[in-house]
GROMACS .gro file of C-alpha atoms in nm:
model
  414
    1UNK     CA    1   3.414   0.965  -0.077
    2UNK     CA    2   3.341   0.772  -0.348
    3UNK     CA    3   3.224   0.922  -0.699
    4UNK     CA    4   2.817   1.040  -0.725
    5UNK     CA    5   2.792   0.851  -1.044
    6UNK     CA    6   3.047   0.610  -1.196
    7UNK     CA    7   3.203   0.664  -1.559
    8UNK     CA    8   3.035   0.412  -1.727
    9UNK     CA    9   2.704   0.543  -1.603
   10UNK     CA   10   2.706   0.929  -1.699
   11UNK     CA   11   2.552   0.845  -1.992
   12UNK     CA   12   2.223   0.720  -1.843
   13UNK     CA   13   2.272   0.936  -1.523
   14UNK     CA   14   2.173   1.219  -1.774
   15UNK     CA   15   1.902   1.067  -1.999
   16UNK     CA   16   1.747   0.954  -1.636
   17UNK     CA   17   1.781   1.309  -1.476
   18UNK     CA   18   1.568   1.439  -1.759
   19UNK     CA   19   1.262   1.290  -1.688
   20UNK     CA   20   1.299   1.486  -1.356
   21UNK     CA   21   1.245   1.854  -1.494
   22UNK     CA   22   0.952   1.704  -1.704
   23UNK     CA   23   0.760   1.607  -1.397
   24UNK     CA   24   0.909   1.891  -1.191
   25UNK     CA   25   0.763   2.122  -1.497
   26UNK     CA   26   0.434   1.913  -1.509
   27UNK     CA   27   0.343   1.906  -1.111
   28UNK     CA   28   0.438   2.271  -1.108
   29UNK     CA   29   0.177   2.369  -1.335
   30UNK     CA   30  -0.108   2.226  -1.120
   31UNK     CA   31  -0.033   2.507  -0.856
   32UNK     CA   32  -0.112   2.816  -1.160
   33UNK     CA   33  -0.390   2.525  -1.230
   34UNK     CA   34  -0.617   2.632  -0.903
   35UNK     CA   35  -0.598   3.036  -0.936
   36UNK     CA   36  -0.684   2.964  -1.285
   37UNK     CA   37  -0.980   2.731  -1.320
   38UNK     CA   38  -1.076   2.928  -0.960
   39UNK     CA   39  -1.157   3.226  -1.214
   40UNK     CA   40  -1.206   3.018  -1.582
   41UNK     CA   41  -1.477   2.800  -1.397
   42UNK     CA   42  -1.627   2.993  -1.144
   43UNK     CA   43  -1.515   2.778  -0.830
   44UNK     CA   44  -1.424   2.745  -0.515
   45UNK     CA   45  -1.049   2.720  -0.360
   46UNK     CA   46  -1.170   2.363  -0.203
   47UNK     CA   47  -1.329   2.236  -0.556
   48UNK     CA   48  -0.988   2.346  -0.718
   49UNK     CA   49  -0.830   2.139  -0.487
   50UNK     CA   50  -0.978   1.837  -0.672
   51UNK     CA   51  -0.694   1.912  -0.954
   52UNK     CA   52  -0.428   1.826  -0.712
   53UNK     CA   53  -0.677   1.573  -0.566
   54UNK     CA   54  -0.747   1.344  -0.884
   55UNK     CA   55  -0.366   1.400  -1.026
   56UNK     CA   56  -0.213   1.210  -0.726
   57UNK     CA   57  -0.518   1.002  -0.695
   58UNK     CA   58  -0.327   0.842  -1.012
   59UNK     CA   59  -0.035   0.824  -0.886
   60UNK     CA   60  -0.203   0.583  -0.583
   61UNK     CA   61  -0.386   0.356  -0.784
   62UNK     CA   62  -0.089   0.314  -1.053
   63UNK     CA   63   0.209   0.303  -0.859
   64UNK     CA   64   0.184  -0.049  -0.784
   65UNK     CA   65   0.081  -0.166  -1.126
   66UNK     CA   66   0.386   0.077  -1.251
   67UNK     CA   67   0.638  -0.126  -1.054
   68UNK     CA   68   0.538  -0.423  -1.122
   69UNK     CA   69   0.575  -0.372  -1.508
   70UNK     CA   70   0.875  -0.201  -1.439
   71UNK     CA   71   0.992  -0.540  -1.286
   72UNK     CA   72   0.892  -0.772  -1.610
   73UNK     CA   73   0.962  -0.496  -1.880
   74UNK     CA   74   1.232  -0.302  -1.741
   75UNK     CA   75   1.323   0.050  -1.701
   76UNK     CA   76   1.366   0.193  -2.102
   77UNK     CA   77   1.032   0.052  -2.190
   78UNK     CA   78   0.869   0.124  -1.810
   79UNK     CA   79   1.019   0.514  -1.877
   80UNK     CA   80   0.845   0.510  -2.238
   81UNK     CA   81   0.506   0.352  -2.187
   82UNK     CA   82   0.511   0.671  -1.872
   83UNK     CA   83   0.581   0.927  -2.147
   84UNK     CA   84   0.321   0.835  -2.383
   85UNK     CA   85   0.042   0.854  -2.091
   86UNK     CA   86   0.161   1.180  -1.982
   87UNK     CA   87   0.111   1.305  -2.355
   88UNK     CA   88  -0.209   1.184  -2.395
   89UNK     CA   89  -0.366   1.306  -2.042
   90UNK     CA   90  -0.137   1.638  -2.175
   91UNK     CA   91  -0.325   1.645  -2.508
   92UNK     CA   92  -0.674   1.594  -2.404
   93UNK     CA   93  -0.682   1.938  -2.279
   94UNK     CA   94  -0.746   2.025  -2.599
   95UNK     CA   95  -1.067   1.873  -2.638
   96UNK     CA   96  -1.114   1.964  -2.271
   97UNK     CA   97  -1.097   2.349  -2.310
   98UNK     CA   98  -1.293   2.326  -2.585
   99UNK     CA   99  -1.629   2.160  -2.410
  100UNK     CA  100  -1.503   2.356  -2.094
  101UNK     CA  101  -1.555   2.046  -1.927
  102UNK     CA  102  -1.403   2.059  -1.523
  103UNK     CA  103  -1.442   1.658  -1.514
  104UNK     CA  104  -1.295   1.594  -1.870
  105UNK     CA  105  -1.038   1.844  -1.736
  106UNK     CA  106  -0.968   1.655  -1.375
  107UNK     CA  107  -0.980   1.288  -1.648
  108UNK     CA  108  -0.686   1.436  -1.832
  109UNK     CA  109  -0.497   1.531  -1.571
  110UNK     CA  110  -0.556   1.175  -1.387
  111UNK     CA  111  -0.428   1.030  -1.702
  112UNK     CA  112  -0.067   1.271  -1.646
  113UNK     CA  113  -0.082   1.137  -1.293
  114UNK     CA  114  -0.065   0.768  -1.422
  115UNK     CA  115   0.208   0.867  -1.676
  116UNK     CA  116   0.446   1.071  -1.411
  117UNK     CA  117   0.382   0.818  -1.140
  118UNK     CA  118   0.574   0.571  -1.385
  119UNK     CA  119   0.862   0.778  -1.448
  120UNK     CA  120   0.870   0.799  -1.104
  121UNK     CA  121   0.852   0.475  -1.029
  122UNK     CA  122   1.154   0.381  -1.247
  123UNK     CA  123   1.367   0.715  -1.262
  124UNK     CA  124   1.390   0.749  -0.824
  125UNK     CA  125   1.539   0.383  -0.778
  126UNK     CA  126   1.742   0.407  -1.062
  127UNK     CA  127   1.909   0.725  -0.962
  128UNK     CA  128   1.976   0.600  -0.656
  129UNK     CA  129   2.150   0.318  -0.776
  130UNK     CA  130   2.381   0.427  -1.043
  131UNK     CA  131   2.684   0.433  -0.792
  132UNK     CA  132   2.780   0.404  -0.434
  133UNK     CA  133   2.487   0.336  -0.194
  134UNK     CA  134   2.683   0.569   0.027
  135UNK     CA  135   2.652   0.820  -0.191
  136UNK     CA  136   2.282   0.765  -0.240
  137UNK     CA  137   2.074   0.999  -0.107
  138UNK     CA  138   2.346   1.307  -0.240
  139UNK     CA  139   2.318   1.111  -0.584
  140UNK     CA  140   1.942   1.163  -0.567
  141UNK     CA  141   1.915   1.491  -0.432
  142UNK     CA  142   2.127   1.593  -0.764
  143UNK     CA  143   1.900   1.454  -0.983
  144UNK     CA  144   1.593   1.607  -0.783
  145UNK     CA  145   1.754   1.935  -0.858
  146UNK     CA  146   1.657   1.907  -1.187
  147UNK     CA  147   1.286   1.845  -1.100
  148UNK     CA  148   1.346   2.209  -0.924
  149UNK     CA  149   1.436   2.367  -1.186
  150UNK     CA  150   1.140   2.201  -1.404
  151UNK     CA  151   0.897   2.391  -1.069
  152UNK     CA  152   1.066   2.715  -1.120
  153UNK     CA  153   0.969   2.730  -1.506
  154UNK     CA  154   0.581   2.614  -1.493
  155UNK     CA  155   0.486   2.865  -1.268
  156UNK     CA  156   0.663   3.149  -1.439
  157UNK     CA  157   0.605   3.073  -1.857
  158UNK     CA  158   0.253   2.903  -1.755
  159UNK     CA  159   0.151   3.145  -1.489
  160UNK     CA  160   0.256   3.426  -1.702
  161UNK     CA  161   0.066   3.350  -1.999
  162UNK     CA  162  -0.248   3.228  -1.828
  163UNK     CA  163  -0.302   3.510  -1.611
  164UNK     CA  164  -0.130   3.817  -1.830
  165UNK     CA  165  -0.395   3.830  -2.075
  166UNK     CA  166  -0.759   3.796  -2.017
  167UNK     CA  167  -0.914   3.475  -2.145
  168UNK     CA  168  -0.583   3.290  -2.209
  169UNK     CA  169  -0.603   2.895  -2.357
  170UNK     CA  170  -0.508   2.666  -2.088
  171UNK     CA  171  -0.504   2.384  -2.387
  172UNK     CA  172  -0.195   2.609  -2.568
  173UNK     CA  173   0.060   2.499  -2.286
  174UNK     CA  174  -0.074   2.151  -2.220
  175UNK     CA  175  -0.026   2.068  -2.647
  176UNK     CA  176   0.323   2.209  -2.662
  177UNK     CA  177   0.418   1.994  -2.369
  178UNK     CA  178   0.225   1.717  -2.499
  179UNK     CA  179   0.417   1.718  -2.807
  180UNK     CA  180   0.725   1.769  -2.670
  181UNK     CA  181   0.694   1.450  -2.443
  182UNK     CA  182   0.625   1.291  -2.737
  183UNK     CA  183   0.973   1.391  -2.883
  184UNK     CA  184   1.156   1.208  -2.565
  185UNK     CA  185   0.901   0.917  -2.591
  186UNK     CA  186   1.087   0.858  -2.899
  187UNK     CA  187   1.430   0.945  -2.777
  188UNK     CA  188   1.432   0.742  -2.530
  189UNK     CA  189   1.269   0.410  -2.742
  190UNK     CA  190   1.555   0.399  -2.935
  191UNK     CA  191   1.878   0.442  -2.666
  192UNK     CA  192   1.939   0.170  -2.404
  193UNK     CA  193   1.946   0.192  -2.043
  194UNK     CA  194   2.116  -0.074  -1.856
  195UNK     CA  195   1.963  -0.244  -1.618
  196UNK     CA  196   2.087  -0.254  -1.283
  197UNK     CA  197   2.136  -0.572  -1.083
  198UNK     CA  198   2.228  -0.430  -0.737
  199UNK     CA  199   2.315  -0.733  -0.592
  200UNK     CA  200   2.724  -0.746  -0.548
  201UNK     CA  201   2.743  -0.733  -0.129
  202UNK     CA  202   2.388  -0.825  -0.045
  203UNK     CA  203   2.365  -1.006   0.288
  204UNK     CA  204   2.169  -1.267   0.347
  205UNK     CA  205   1.950  -1.033   0.616
  206UNK     CA  206   1.879  -0.743   0.301
  207UNK     CA  207   1.735  -1.017   0.115
  208UNK     CA  208   1.524  -1.192   0.341
  209UNK     CA  209   1.404  -0.841   0.402
  210UNK     CA  210   1.383  -0.735   0.008
  211UNK     CA  211   1.186  -1.091  -0.058
  212UNK     CA  212   1.407  -1.150  -0.328
  213UNK     CA  213   1.503  -1.465  -0.227
  214UNK     CA  214   1.214  -1.625  -0.399
  215UNK     CA  215   1.177  -1.336  -0.625
  216UNK     CA  216   0.800  -1.418  -0.615
  217UNK     CA  217   0.542  -1.041  -0.595
  218UNK     CA  218   0.377  -1.220  -0.302
  219UNK     CA  219   0.714  -1.271  -0.118
  220UNK     CA  220   0.858  -0.901  -0.217
  221UNK     CA  221   0.592  -0.732  -0.084
  222UNK     CA  222   0.571  -0.924   0.241
  223UNK     CA  223   0.939  -0.900   0.315
  224UNK     CA  224   0.928  -0.522   0.251
  225UNK     CA  225   0.638  -0.479   0.457
  226UNK     CA  226   0.790  -0.677   0.745
  227UNK     CA  227   1.080  -0.410   0.700
  228UNK     CA  228   1.037  -0.125   1.012
  229UNK     CA  229   1.266   0.083   0.826
  230UNK     CA  230   1.052   0.046   0.509
  231UNK     CA  231   0.709   0.059   0.679
  232UNK     CA  232   0.840   0.433   0.878
  233UNK     CA  233   0.966   0.559   0.472
  234UNK     CA  234   0.667   0.538   0.335
  235UNK     CA  235   0.461   0.653   0.640
  236UNK     CA  236   0.681   1.011   0.640
  237UNK     CA  237   0.699   1.102   0.186
  238UNK     CA  238   0.308   1.032   0.281
  239UNK     CA  239   0.356   1.365   0.558
  240UNK     CA  240   0.583   1.494   0.344
  241UNK     CA  241   0.366   1.534   0.053
  242UNK     CA  242   0.072   1.638   0.250
  243UNK     CA  243   0.300   1.897   0.384
  244UNK     CA  244   0.512   2.014   0.060
  245UNK     CA  245   0.199   1.978  -0.232
  246UNK     CA  246   0.002   2.161  -0.047
  247UNK     CA  247   0.166   2.440   0.048
  248UNK     CA  248   0.244   2.464  -0.363
  249UNK     CA  249  -0.105   2.488  -0.462
  250UNK     CA  250  -0.233   2.757  -0.191
  251UNK     CA  251   0.065   2.974  -0.261
  252UNK     CA  252  -0.089   3.195  -0.499
  253UNK     CA  253  -0.391   3.182  -0.305
  254UNK     CA  254  -0.171   3.307   0.011
  255UNK     CA  255  -0.001   3.534  -0.170
  256UNK     CA  256  -0.297   3.721  -0.288
  257UNK     CA  257  -0.558   3.684   0.036
  258UNK     CA  258  -0.443   4.005   0.202
  259UNK     CA  259  -0.322   4.231  -0.126
  260UNK     CA  260   0.041   4.097  -0.058
  261UNK     CA  261   0.095   4.096  -0.440
  262UNK     CA  262  -0.071   4.034  -0.736
  263UNK     CA  263  -0.179   3.677  -0.921
  264UNK     CA  264   0.116   3.729  -1.170
  265UNK     CA  265   0.361   3.876  -0.933
  266UNK     CA  266   0.243   3.595  -0.700
  267UNK     CA  267   0.362   3.323  -1.010
  268UNK     CA  268   0.667   3.499  -1.009
  269UNK     CA  269   0.749   3.524  -0.742
  270UNK     CA  270   0.646   3.137  -0.653
  271UNK     CA  271   0.887   3.014  -0.978
  272UNK     CA  272   1.195   3.234  -0.879
  273UNK     CA  273   1.135   3.324  -0.539
  274UNK     CA  274   1.021   2.973  -0.399
  275UNK     CA  275   1.059   2.717  -0.624
  276UNK     CA  276   1.400   2.895  -0.696
  277UNK     CA  277   1.531   2.839  -0.350
  278UNK     CA  278   1.401   2.511  -0.313
  279UNK     CA  279   1.600   2.440  -0.579
  280UNK     CA  280   1.918   2.569  -0.496
  281UNK     CA  281   1.830   2.399  -0.172
  282UNK     CA  282   1.840   2.084  -0.273
  283UNK     CA  283   2.177   2.116  -0.501
  284UNK     CA  284   2.322   2.270  -0.159
  285UNK     CA  285   2.159   1.962   0.013
  286UNK     CA  286   2.327   1.753  -0.220
  287UNK     CA  287   2.682   1.857  -0.162
  288UNK     CA  288   2.649   1.902   0.237
  289UNK     CA  289   2.529   1.535   0.262
  290UNK     CA  290   2.796   1.405   0.090
  291UNK     CA  291   3.003   1.557   0.406
  292UNK     CA  292   2.722   1.548   0.669
  293UNK     CA  293   2.481   1.224   0.696
  294UNK     CA  294   2.214   1.229   0.579
  295UNK     CA  295   2.008   1.135   0.892
  296UNK     CA  296   2.136   1.452   1.055
  297UNK     CA  297   2.065   1.736   0.806
  298UNK     CA  298   1.719   1.582   0.766
  299UNK     CA  299   1.669   1.628   1.167
  300UNK     CA  300   1.771   1.995   1.137
  301UNK     CA  301   1.579   2.039   0.851
  302UNK     CA  302   1.256   1.876   0.959
  303UNK     CA  303   1.293   2.158   1.264
  304UNK     CA  304   1.312   2.464   1.048
  305UNK     CA  305   0.979   2.375   0.848
  306UNK     CA  306   0.812   2.316   1.153
  307UNK     CA  307   0.921   2.664   1.278
  308UNK     CA  308   0.841   2.814   0.922
  309UNK     CA  309   0.468   2.674   0.891
  310UNK     CA  310   0.386   2.734   1.238
  311UNK     CA  311   0.490   3.114   1.171
  312UNK     CA  312   0.267   3.116   0.879
  313UNK     CA  313  -0.004   3.032   1.124
  314UNK     CA  314   0.073   3.301   1.317
  315UNK     CA  315   0.000   3.541   1.042
  316UNK     CA  316   0.195   3.805   1.205
  317UNK     CA  317   0.285   4.040   0.911
  318UNK     CA  318   0.660   3.979   0.769
  319UNK     CA  319   0.752   3.710   0.979
  320UNK     CA  320   0.481   3.498   0.827
  321UNK     CA  321   0.582   3.547   0.470
  322UNK     CA  322   0.929   3.492   0.568
  323UNK     CA  323   0.782   3.139   0.695
  324UNK     CA  324   0.704   2.997   0.395
  325UNK     CA  325   1.029   3.019   0.228
  326UNK     CA  326   1.157   2.838   0.549
  327UNK     CA  327   0.927   2.587   0.430
  328UNK     CA  328   1.031   2.623   0.062
  329UNK     CA  329   1.415   2.614   0.177
  330UNK     CA  330   1.402   2.367   0.421
  331UNK     CA  331   1.181   2.095   0.280
  332UNK     CA  332   1.373   2.072  -0.016
  333UNK     CA  333   1.654   1.793   0.089
  334UNK     CA  334   1.293   1.548   0.263
  335UNK     CA  335   1.192   1.375  -0.073
  336UNK     CA  336   1.485   1.226  -0.236
  337UNK     CA  337   1.673   1.158   0.186
  338UNK     CA  338   1.340   0.979   0.344
  339UNK     CA  339   1.295   0.783  -0.038
  340UNK     CA  340   1.738   0.685  -0.040
  341UNK     CA  341   1.644   0.611   0.363
  342UNK     CA  342   1.411   0.361   0.273
  343UNK     CA  343   1.567   0.164   0.017
  344UNK     CA  344   1.860   0.126   0.164
  345UNK     CA  345   1.948  -0.301   0.154
  346UNK     CA  346   1.638  -0.327  -0.080
  347UNK     CA  347   1.749  -0.516  -0.403
  348UNK     CA  348   1.709  -0.632  -0.710
  349UNK     CA  349   1.325  -0.663  -0.815
  350UNK     CA  350   1.224  -0.585  -0.475
  351UNK     CA  351   1.397  -0.203  -0.592
  352UNK     CA  352   1.179  -0.151  -0.776
  353UNK     CA  353   0.807  -0.263  -0.605
  354UNK     CA  354   0.961  -0.035  -0.270
  355UNK     CA  355   0.954   0.207  -0.501
  356UNK     CA  356   0.645   0.173  -0.619
  357UNK     CA  357   0.500   0.188  -0.245
  358UNK     CA  358   0.691   0.460  -0.228
  359UNK     CA  359   0.561   0.685  -0.535
  360UNK     CA  360   0.220   0.606  -0.366
  361UNK     CA  361   0.258   0.862  -0.107
  362UNK     CA  362   0.188   1.202  -0.318
  363UNK     CA  363  -0.147   1.106  -0.276
  364UNK     CA  364  -0.087   1.237   0.091
  365UNK     CA  365  -0.066   1.616  -0.154
  366UNK     CA  366  -0.502   1.524  -0.238
  367UNK     CA  367  -0.554   1.489   0.147
  368UNK     CA  368  -0.355   1.819   0.209
  369UNK     CA  369  -0.468   2.028  -0.021
  370UNK     CA  370  -0.840   1.887   0.019
  371UNK     CA  371  -0.795   1.987   0.368
  372UNK     CA  372  -0.628   2.300   0.350
  373UNK     CA  373  -0.855   2.438   0.076
  374UNK     CA  374  -1.150   2.341   0.353
  375UNK     CA  375  -0.967   2.524   0.601
  376UNK     CA  376  -0.912   2.809   0.390
  377UNK     CA  377  -1.284   2.849   0.273
  378UNK     CA  378  -1.411   2.854   0.644
  379UNK     CA  379  -1.141   3.028   0.833
  380UNK     CA  380  -0.801   3.202   0.614
  381UNK     CA  381  -0.529   3.039   0.430
  382UNK     CA  382  -0.268   3.117   0.675
  383UNK     CA  383  -0.489   2.964   0.895
  384UNK     CA  384  -0.461   2.667   0.699
  385UNK     CA  385  -0.097   2.610   0.727
  386UNK     CA  386  -0.145   2.388   1.016
  387UNK     CA  387  -0.194   2.100   0.801
  388UNK     CA  388   0.142   2.123   0.660
  389UNK     CA  389   0.269   2.198   1.011
  390UNK     CA  390   0.142   1.855   1.115
  391UNK     CA  391   0.307   1.705   0.808
  392UNK     CA  392   0.650   1.874   0.856
  393UNK     CA  393   0.592   1.783   1.224
  394UNK     CA  394   0.562   1.368   1.146
  395UNK     CA  395   0.877   1.438   0.939
  396UNK     CA  396   1.043   1.561   1.215
  397UNK     CA  397   1.009   1.292   1.420
  398UNK     CA  398   1.114   1.046   1.157
  399UNK     CA  399   1.417   1.188   1.107
  400UNK     CA  400   1.520   1.206   1.492
  401UNK     CA  401   1.421   0.819   1.460
  402UNK     CA  402   1.639   0.747   1.163
  403UNK     CA  403   1.948   0.946   1.309
  404UNK     CA  404   1.911   0.750   1.670
  405UNK     CA  405   1.928   0.422   1.431
  406UNK     CA  406   2.214   0.539   1.263
  407UNK     CA  407   2.389   0.570   1.546
  408UNK     CA  408   2.328   0.305   1.690
  409UNK     CA  409   2.438   0.108   1.365
  410UNK     CA  410   2.768   0.288   1.360
  411UNK     CA  411   2.840   0.192   1.737
  412UNK     CA  412   2.752  -0.141   1.691
  413UNK     CA  413   2.952  -0.170   1.359
  414UNK     CA  414   3.298  -0.064   1.571
   0.00000   0.00000   0.00000
């Protein structure tokens, strides 16, 4: 088995992996903001879902421009631009709180979303390319584990701060985060990240599919969307984001709805219980997929997440609560695995454009959160888990298709 990361790419891999931590932290804070803004601004669950909707609208609108920009200016400058937007949005929480304006908060989150999608558009394919293509899924899962670490720390640090003392200032954690991100931007502005030219071993078929033969943007896009693998991968990530983001968004509401735990305890359990399990499962998944075909692992995980979500919908006491943690454990490998499978055979400039389309998919989280919030407002939070159940079901169907195609390819190669 090839090494996950070759020695010459070790330092770039460490640097780029640090970004996974940053956006994991930023995205996980949103799950705390839902409950905090419901109380601070006296809004409903459905209205607080606009927090995710606005942030991931930034992802959707900025993703393709991000891919085009990174194609033209390179990974390093793209990363610095994303970090600067991230910092700007975080610092705008200071005037937002001064005015106690929900629209201004949403505007700041939209800018953060634009910054984060640039970082993700650059970092995901970059991490996948830093080594042998056979280990891309495993390598990306390892990098994404640090995303999980950021997800663990954000709810307990920020949630502990906001929920421990009534009237706590939301601008303090965001202000600190904004300054910290500016420091990281300064570091990246001074380092060199090698541009990866993944053309070795490229077949004529893959070059045609990627559109790299001409290099024109329209040809690249046409080539990508002519690939059935790519189209299904985009859809699978969209439905995965529906499930993953909406569950995170309503976890605290679910945990506090029937007195299971208070909001401070719920934020700690979200951090160390749910998201801690998520991170450990992602690390374990990286190891498992270095030995077992990623498509096979995805099938098992898809099935288990469907079971977990349906247990929550059934609302049968401790078993339903366990179902939530089933979802976190078995969804952990989904994003990086689907991402890696989708960009197999895509080369050169087309990788960055492909990544930009894939990074539009968090808009699914906005759709899922809005639907879950609406259902929770008129029925119950547990009933709203029918939305992530549907998302996981699509991923399961995608996994079966990917596994079948991988088996056919293996047989044809023999």
